[in-house]
XYZ file of C-alpha atoms in Angstrom:
437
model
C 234.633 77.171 86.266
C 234.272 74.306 88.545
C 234.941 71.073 87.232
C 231.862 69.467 85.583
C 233.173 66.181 86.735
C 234.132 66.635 89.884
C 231.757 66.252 91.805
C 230.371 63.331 89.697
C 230.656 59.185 89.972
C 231.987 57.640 87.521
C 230.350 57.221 84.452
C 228.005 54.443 83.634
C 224.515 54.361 81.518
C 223.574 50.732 80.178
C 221.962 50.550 77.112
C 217.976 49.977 77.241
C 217.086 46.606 78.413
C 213.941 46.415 76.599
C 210.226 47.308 77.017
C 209.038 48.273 80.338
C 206.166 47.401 81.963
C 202.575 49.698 82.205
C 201.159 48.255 86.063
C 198.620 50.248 88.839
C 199.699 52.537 91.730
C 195.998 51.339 93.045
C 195.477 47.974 92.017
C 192.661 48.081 94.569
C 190.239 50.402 93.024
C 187.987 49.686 90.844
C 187.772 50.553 87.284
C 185.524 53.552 86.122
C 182.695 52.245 83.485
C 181.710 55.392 81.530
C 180.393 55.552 78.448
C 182.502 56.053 75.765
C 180.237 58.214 73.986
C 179.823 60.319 76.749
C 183.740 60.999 76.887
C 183.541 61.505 73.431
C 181.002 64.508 73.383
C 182.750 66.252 76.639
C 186.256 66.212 75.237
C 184.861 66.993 72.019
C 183.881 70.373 69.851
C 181.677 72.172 72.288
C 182.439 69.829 75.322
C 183.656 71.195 79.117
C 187.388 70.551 77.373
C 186.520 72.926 74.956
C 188.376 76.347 75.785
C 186.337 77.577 73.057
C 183.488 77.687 75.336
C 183.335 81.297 77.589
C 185.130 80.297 81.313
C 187.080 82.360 83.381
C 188.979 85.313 82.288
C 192.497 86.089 82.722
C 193.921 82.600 82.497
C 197.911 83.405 83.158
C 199.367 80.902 85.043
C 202.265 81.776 87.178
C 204.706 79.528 85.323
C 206.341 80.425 81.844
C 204.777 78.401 79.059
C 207.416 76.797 77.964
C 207.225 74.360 81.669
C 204.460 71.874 79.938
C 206.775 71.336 76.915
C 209.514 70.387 79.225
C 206.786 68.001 81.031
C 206.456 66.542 77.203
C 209.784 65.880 77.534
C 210.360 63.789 80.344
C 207.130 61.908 79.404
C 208.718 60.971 76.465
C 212.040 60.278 78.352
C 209.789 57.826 80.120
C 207.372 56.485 78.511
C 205.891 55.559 75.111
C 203.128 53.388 74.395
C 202.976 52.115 70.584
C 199.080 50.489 71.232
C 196.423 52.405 68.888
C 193.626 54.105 70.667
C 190.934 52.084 69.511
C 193.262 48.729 69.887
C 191.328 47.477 73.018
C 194.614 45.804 74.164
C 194.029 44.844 77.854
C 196.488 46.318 80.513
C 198.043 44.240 81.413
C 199.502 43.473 77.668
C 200.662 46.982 77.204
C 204.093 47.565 76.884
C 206.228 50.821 77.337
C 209.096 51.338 74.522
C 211.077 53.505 76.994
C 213.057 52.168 80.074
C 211.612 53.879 82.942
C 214.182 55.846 83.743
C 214.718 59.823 83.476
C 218.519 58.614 81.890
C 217.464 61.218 78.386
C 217.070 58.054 76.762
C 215.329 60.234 74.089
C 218.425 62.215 73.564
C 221.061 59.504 73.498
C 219.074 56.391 72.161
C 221.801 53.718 72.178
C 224.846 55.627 72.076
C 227.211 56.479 69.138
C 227.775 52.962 68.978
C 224.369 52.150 68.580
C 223.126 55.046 67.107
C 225.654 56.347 65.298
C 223.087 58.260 62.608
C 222.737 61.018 65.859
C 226.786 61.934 65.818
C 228.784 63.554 64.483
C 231.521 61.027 62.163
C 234.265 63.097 63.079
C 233.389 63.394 66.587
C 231.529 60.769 67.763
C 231.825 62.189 71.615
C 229.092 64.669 69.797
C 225.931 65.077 68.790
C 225.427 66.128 64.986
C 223.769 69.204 65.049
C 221.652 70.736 62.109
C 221.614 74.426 60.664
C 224.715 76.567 61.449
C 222.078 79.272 63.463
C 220.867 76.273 65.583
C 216.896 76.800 64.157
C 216.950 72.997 63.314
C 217.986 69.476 64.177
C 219.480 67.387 61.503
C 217.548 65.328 58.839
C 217.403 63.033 56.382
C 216.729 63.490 52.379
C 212.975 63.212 53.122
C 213.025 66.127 56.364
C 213.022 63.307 58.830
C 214.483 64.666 61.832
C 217.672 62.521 63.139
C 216.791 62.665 66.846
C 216.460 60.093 69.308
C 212.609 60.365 69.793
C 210.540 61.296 66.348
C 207.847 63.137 69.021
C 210.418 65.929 70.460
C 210.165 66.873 66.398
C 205.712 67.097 66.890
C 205.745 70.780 67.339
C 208.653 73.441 67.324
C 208.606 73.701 70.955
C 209.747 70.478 71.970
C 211.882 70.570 68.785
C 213.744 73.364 70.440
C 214.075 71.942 74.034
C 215.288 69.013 72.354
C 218.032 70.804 70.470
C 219.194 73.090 73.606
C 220.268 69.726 74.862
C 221.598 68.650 72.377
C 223.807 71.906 72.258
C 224.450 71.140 76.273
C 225.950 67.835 75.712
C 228.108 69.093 73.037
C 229.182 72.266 75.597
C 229.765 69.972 78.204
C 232.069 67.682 75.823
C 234.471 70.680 75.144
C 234.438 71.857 79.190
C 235.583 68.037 79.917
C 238.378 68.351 77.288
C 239.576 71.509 78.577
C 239.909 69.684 82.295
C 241.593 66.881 80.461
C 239.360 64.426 80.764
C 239.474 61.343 78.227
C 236.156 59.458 78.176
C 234.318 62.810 77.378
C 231.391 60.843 76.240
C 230.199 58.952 79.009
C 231.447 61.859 81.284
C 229.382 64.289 79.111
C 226.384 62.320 79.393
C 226.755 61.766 83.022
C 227.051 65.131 83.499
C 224.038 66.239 81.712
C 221.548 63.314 82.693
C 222.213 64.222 86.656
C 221.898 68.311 86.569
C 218.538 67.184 84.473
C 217.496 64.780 87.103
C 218.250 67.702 89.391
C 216.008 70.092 87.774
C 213.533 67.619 87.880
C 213.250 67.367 91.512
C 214.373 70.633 92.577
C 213.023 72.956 89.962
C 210.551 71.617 88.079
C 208.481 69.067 90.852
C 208.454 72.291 93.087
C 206.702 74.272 90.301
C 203.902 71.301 89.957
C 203.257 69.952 93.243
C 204.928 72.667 95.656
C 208.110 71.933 97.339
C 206.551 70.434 100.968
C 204.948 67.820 98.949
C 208.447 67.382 97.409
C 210.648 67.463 100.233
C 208.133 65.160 101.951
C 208.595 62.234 99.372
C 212.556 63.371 99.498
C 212.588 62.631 103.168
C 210.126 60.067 104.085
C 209.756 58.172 100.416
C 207.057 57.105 98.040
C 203.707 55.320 100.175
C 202.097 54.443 97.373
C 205.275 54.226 94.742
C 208.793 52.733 96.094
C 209.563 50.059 93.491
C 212.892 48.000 94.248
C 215.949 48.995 92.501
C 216.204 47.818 89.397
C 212.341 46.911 89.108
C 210.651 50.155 88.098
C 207.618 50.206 85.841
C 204.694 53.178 84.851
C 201.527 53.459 86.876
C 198.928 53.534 84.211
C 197.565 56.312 87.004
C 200.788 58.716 85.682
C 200.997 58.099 82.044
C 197.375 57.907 80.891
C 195.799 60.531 83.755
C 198.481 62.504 85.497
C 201.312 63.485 83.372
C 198.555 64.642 81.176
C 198.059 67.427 83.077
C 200.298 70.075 80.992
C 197.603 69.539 78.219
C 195.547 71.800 80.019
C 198.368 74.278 79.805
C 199.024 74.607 76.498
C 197.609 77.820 74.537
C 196.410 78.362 71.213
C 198.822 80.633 69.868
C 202.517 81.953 71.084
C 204.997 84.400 69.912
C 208.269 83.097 68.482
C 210.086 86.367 68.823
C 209.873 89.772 70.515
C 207.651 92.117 68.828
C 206.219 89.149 66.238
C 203.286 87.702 65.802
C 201.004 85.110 67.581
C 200.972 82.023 66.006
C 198.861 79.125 66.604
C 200.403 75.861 67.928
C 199.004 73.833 64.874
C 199.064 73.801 62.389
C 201.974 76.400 61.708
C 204.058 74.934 64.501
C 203.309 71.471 63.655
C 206.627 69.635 63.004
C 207.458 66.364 61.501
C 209.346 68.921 58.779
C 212.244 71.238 58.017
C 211.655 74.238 60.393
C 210.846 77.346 57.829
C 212.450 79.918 57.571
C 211.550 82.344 60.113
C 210.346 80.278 62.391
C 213.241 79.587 64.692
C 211.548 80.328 68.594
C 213.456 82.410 71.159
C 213.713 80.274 74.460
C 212.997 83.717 76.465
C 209.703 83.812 75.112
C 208.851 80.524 76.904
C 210.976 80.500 79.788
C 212.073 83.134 82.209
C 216.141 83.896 81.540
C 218.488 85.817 83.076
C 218.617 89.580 81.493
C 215.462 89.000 79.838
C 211.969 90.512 80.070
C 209.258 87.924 81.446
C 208.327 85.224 78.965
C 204.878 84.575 77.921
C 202.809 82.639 80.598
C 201.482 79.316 80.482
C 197.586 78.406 80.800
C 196.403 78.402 83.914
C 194.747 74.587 84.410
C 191.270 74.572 84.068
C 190.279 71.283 82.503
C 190.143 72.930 79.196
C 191.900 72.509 76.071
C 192.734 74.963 73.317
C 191.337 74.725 69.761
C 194.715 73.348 68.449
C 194.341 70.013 70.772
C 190.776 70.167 69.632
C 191.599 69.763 66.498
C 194.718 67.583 66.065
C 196.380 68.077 62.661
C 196.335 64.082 60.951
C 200.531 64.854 61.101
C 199.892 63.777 64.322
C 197.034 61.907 64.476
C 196.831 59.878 61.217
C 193.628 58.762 59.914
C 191.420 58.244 61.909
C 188.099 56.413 62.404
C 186.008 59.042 64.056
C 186.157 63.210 63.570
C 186.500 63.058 67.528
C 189.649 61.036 67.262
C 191.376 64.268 66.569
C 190.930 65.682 69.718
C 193.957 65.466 72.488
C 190.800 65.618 75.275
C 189.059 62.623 73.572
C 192.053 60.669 73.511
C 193.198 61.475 76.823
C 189.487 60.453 78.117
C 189.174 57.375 76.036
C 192.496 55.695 76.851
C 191.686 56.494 80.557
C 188.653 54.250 79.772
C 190.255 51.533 77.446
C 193.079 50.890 80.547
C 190.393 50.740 83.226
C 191.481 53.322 85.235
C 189.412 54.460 88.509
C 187.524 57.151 89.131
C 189.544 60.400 90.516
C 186.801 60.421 93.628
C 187.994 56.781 94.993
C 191.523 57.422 94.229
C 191.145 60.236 96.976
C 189.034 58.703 99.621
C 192.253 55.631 99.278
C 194.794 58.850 99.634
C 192.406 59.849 102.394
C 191.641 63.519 101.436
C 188.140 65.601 100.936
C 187.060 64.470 96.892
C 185.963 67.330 94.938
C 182.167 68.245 95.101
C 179.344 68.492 91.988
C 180.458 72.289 92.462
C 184.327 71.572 91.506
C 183.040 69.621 88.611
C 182.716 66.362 90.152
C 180.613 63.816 87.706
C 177.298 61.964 89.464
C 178.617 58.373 88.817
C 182.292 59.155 89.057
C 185.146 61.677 87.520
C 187.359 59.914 84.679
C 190.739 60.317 86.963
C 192.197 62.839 83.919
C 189.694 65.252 84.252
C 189.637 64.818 88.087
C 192.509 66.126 88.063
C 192.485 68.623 86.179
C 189.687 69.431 88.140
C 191.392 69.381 91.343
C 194.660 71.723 90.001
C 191.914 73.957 89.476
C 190.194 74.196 92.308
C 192.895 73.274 95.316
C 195.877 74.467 93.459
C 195.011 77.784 91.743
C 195.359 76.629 88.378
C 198.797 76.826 88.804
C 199.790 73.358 90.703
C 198.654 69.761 91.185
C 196.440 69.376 93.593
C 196.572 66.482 96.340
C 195.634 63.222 93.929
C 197.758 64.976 91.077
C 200.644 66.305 92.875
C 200.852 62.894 95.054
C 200.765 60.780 92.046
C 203.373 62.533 89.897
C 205.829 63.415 92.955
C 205.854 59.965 94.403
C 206.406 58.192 90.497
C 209.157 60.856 89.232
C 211.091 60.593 92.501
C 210.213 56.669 93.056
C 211.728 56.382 89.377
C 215.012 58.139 90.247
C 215.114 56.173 93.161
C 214.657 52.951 91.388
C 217.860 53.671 89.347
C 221.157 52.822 90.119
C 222.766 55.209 88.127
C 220.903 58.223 88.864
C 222.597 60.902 91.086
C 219.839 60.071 93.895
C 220.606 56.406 94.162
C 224.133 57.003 93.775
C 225.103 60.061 95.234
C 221.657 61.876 96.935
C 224.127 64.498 98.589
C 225.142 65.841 95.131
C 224.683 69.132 93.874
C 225.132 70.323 90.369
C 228.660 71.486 89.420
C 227.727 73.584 86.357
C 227.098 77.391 87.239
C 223.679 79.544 88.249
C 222.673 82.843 87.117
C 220.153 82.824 90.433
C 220.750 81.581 93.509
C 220.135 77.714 92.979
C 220.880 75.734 89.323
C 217.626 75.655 87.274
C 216.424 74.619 83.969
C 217.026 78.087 82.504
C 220.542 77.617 82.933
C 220.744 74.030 81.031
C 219.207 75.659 78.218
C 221.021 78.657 78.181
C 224.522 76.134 78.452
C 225.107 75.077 74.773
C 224.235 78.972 73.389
């Protein structure tokens, strides 16, 4: 095998510098006023978020279901917002506990220096992993998961993505020390953080937006996102309406294995606990993989959530103040509201294209920008992309951020191409997962 280092620049991830900044993409538009209680009742039990309610038939996206989960991912690679949902913090006071960077902050926290309850004591180039059949991550006396972000542990999905890197690092660690190489560590996590910042643009963006709206943005950079090197923050348009997008994709039940049973999301897959026995999910039921059968399909979007984001389990949630409160929809909707966010029909007229109509499920008085665009996927992009507010906002902030770095492989080297080695024709996410097995 090639080299994994290579073709790569020499090592170098600074530890986090300390909360990052929540700011607009359209600090021009107004903020949408809508009643609270009206968000309330449609993300609600019996609302237009609830997939309970009849709506189309056959809702199989084209995309693998395991695609939204890796979306959970990188929004928790990138964000993380501690405020409560009923806090009524203003805006401009909220502060994001990630560095906005896609650097898998999540995975390596602050190294084994700084961290050094994630690695392993006799070889700290490593991660610790958990059970001997991979089925876990490690934990503490009380089933606390040891992992750089507590939410990759929410739900066995994540759980799992977050362990297949873990197992990548660790692969990659042993492929440097065959080559030779001393500092395996920082080589090992260079390695890994670019061919993920390389799916991102080149195998995941093209899935969500289409690949002319990425190559555009590639070639002709962000109009309404370009932030300086070095001075990167979150649109409150991508974290709180956006990137919220792959809620829409999420079903109510999946099978782990072949041949076994559908399970809901929650509460059997609810994490925040040892996995149980039995319970340990295949990765080719959620993603396509070389010599496999087809995985199961995600949701297509259609602005409607299943009964498990309904009905959040309080593992997740807490207590909370109102029955609604446990609804993913209602929470999306209300923190659109409580950070002032505008209305998904002005944030298109300002992109300059064609808003949705009352027939699309545009709102009289103005769409709260989630649902817009959900909405939109719908309706312009099949249910199985962004459409043009979406896709422009989440292509133009993931590539702005990568461009904002230093140390990512776009900023540093934007020629390179990943080292590690394809089952297809181009490197994809299937074959970062299937590294560390």
């Amino acid at each position: 095998m090639t080299s994994v280092v290579t073709a790569t620049a020499e090592a170098g991830h600074p530890s986090p510098t300390g909360p990052g900044r929540y700011e607009r993409m359209f600090p021009g538009l107004a903020p949408l006023a809508t009643d609270p209680r009206l968000l309330a009742h449609a993300g609600g039990h019996g609302g237009i978020c609830d997939a309970a309610i009849p709506g189309p038939s056959g809702d199989d996206a084209a995309g693998s279901a395991g695609w939204p989960f890796f979306g959970q991912l990188i929004a928790h690679d990138i964000t993380a917002d501690r405020s409560t949902l009923t806090s009524g913090l203003h805006p401009g006071a909220l502060r994001n506990a990630r560095a906005p960077k896609l650097d898998l902050e999540m995975l390596y926290s602050d190294g084994p220096i700084g961290s050094p309850f994630l690695y392993d004591t006799g070889d700290p180039a490593k991660f610790l992993l958990g059970r001997p059949d991979g089925g876990d991550v490690p934990r503490n006396q009380q089933g606390v998961a040891l992992i750089g972000d507590p939410r990759n542990d929410s739900h066995l999905f994540a759980l799992t993505l977050h362990g297949a890197l873990l197992g990548a690092h660790n692969r990659l660690v042993d492929l440097l020390r065959d080559d030779n190489v001393t500092d395996v560590f920082d080589q090992a996590r260079q390695a890994l953080t670019w061919h993920y910042q390389w799916i991102v643009v080149h195998d995941f963006l093209p899935r969500l937006v289409g690949l002319p709206l990425v190559e555009q943005v590639l070639d002709e950079g962000g109009r309404w996102f370009a932030p300086p090197p070095g001075q990167a923050c979150i649109p409150l348009e991508f974290s709180h309406a956006a990137f919220r997008y792959g809620h829409s994709q999420i079903r109510h039940t999946y099978r782990l294995v072949r041949g076994g049973p559908e399970l809901p999301l929650f509460p059997d897959l609810v994490g925040f606990r040892p996995v149980p026995a039995g319970r340990r999910l295949d990765l080719a039921l959620i993603f396509d993989l070389p010599g496999h059968p087809p995985a199961q399909r995600a949701k297509r979007i259609d602005g409607r959530l299943p009964a498990s984001l309904i009905a959040l389990p309080e593992q997740l949630t807490g207590i909370v103040e109102a029955a609604a409160h446990r609804s993913l929809a209602v929470r999306d909707l209300l923190r659109g509201g409580i950070t002032g966010l505008p209305s998904g029909e002005s944030v298109a007229r300002h992109l300059g294209v064609p808003p949705l109509t009352a027939d699309e499920g545009s709102w009289p008085h103005g769409t709260p920008l989630w649902i817009y665009i959900l909405g939109e996927a719908q309706h312009r992009g099949g249910g199985d992309r962004l459409g043009p507010v979406g896709g422009c906002i989440v292509a133009e902030v993931l590539i702005g951020l990568l461009r904002a770095d230093p140390s990512s492989y776009l900023s540093r080297e934007p020629d390179w191409q990943p080292t590690l080695p394809a089952a297809g024709p181009a490197f994809g996410l299937a074959d970062l997962l299937t590294l560390g097995r």
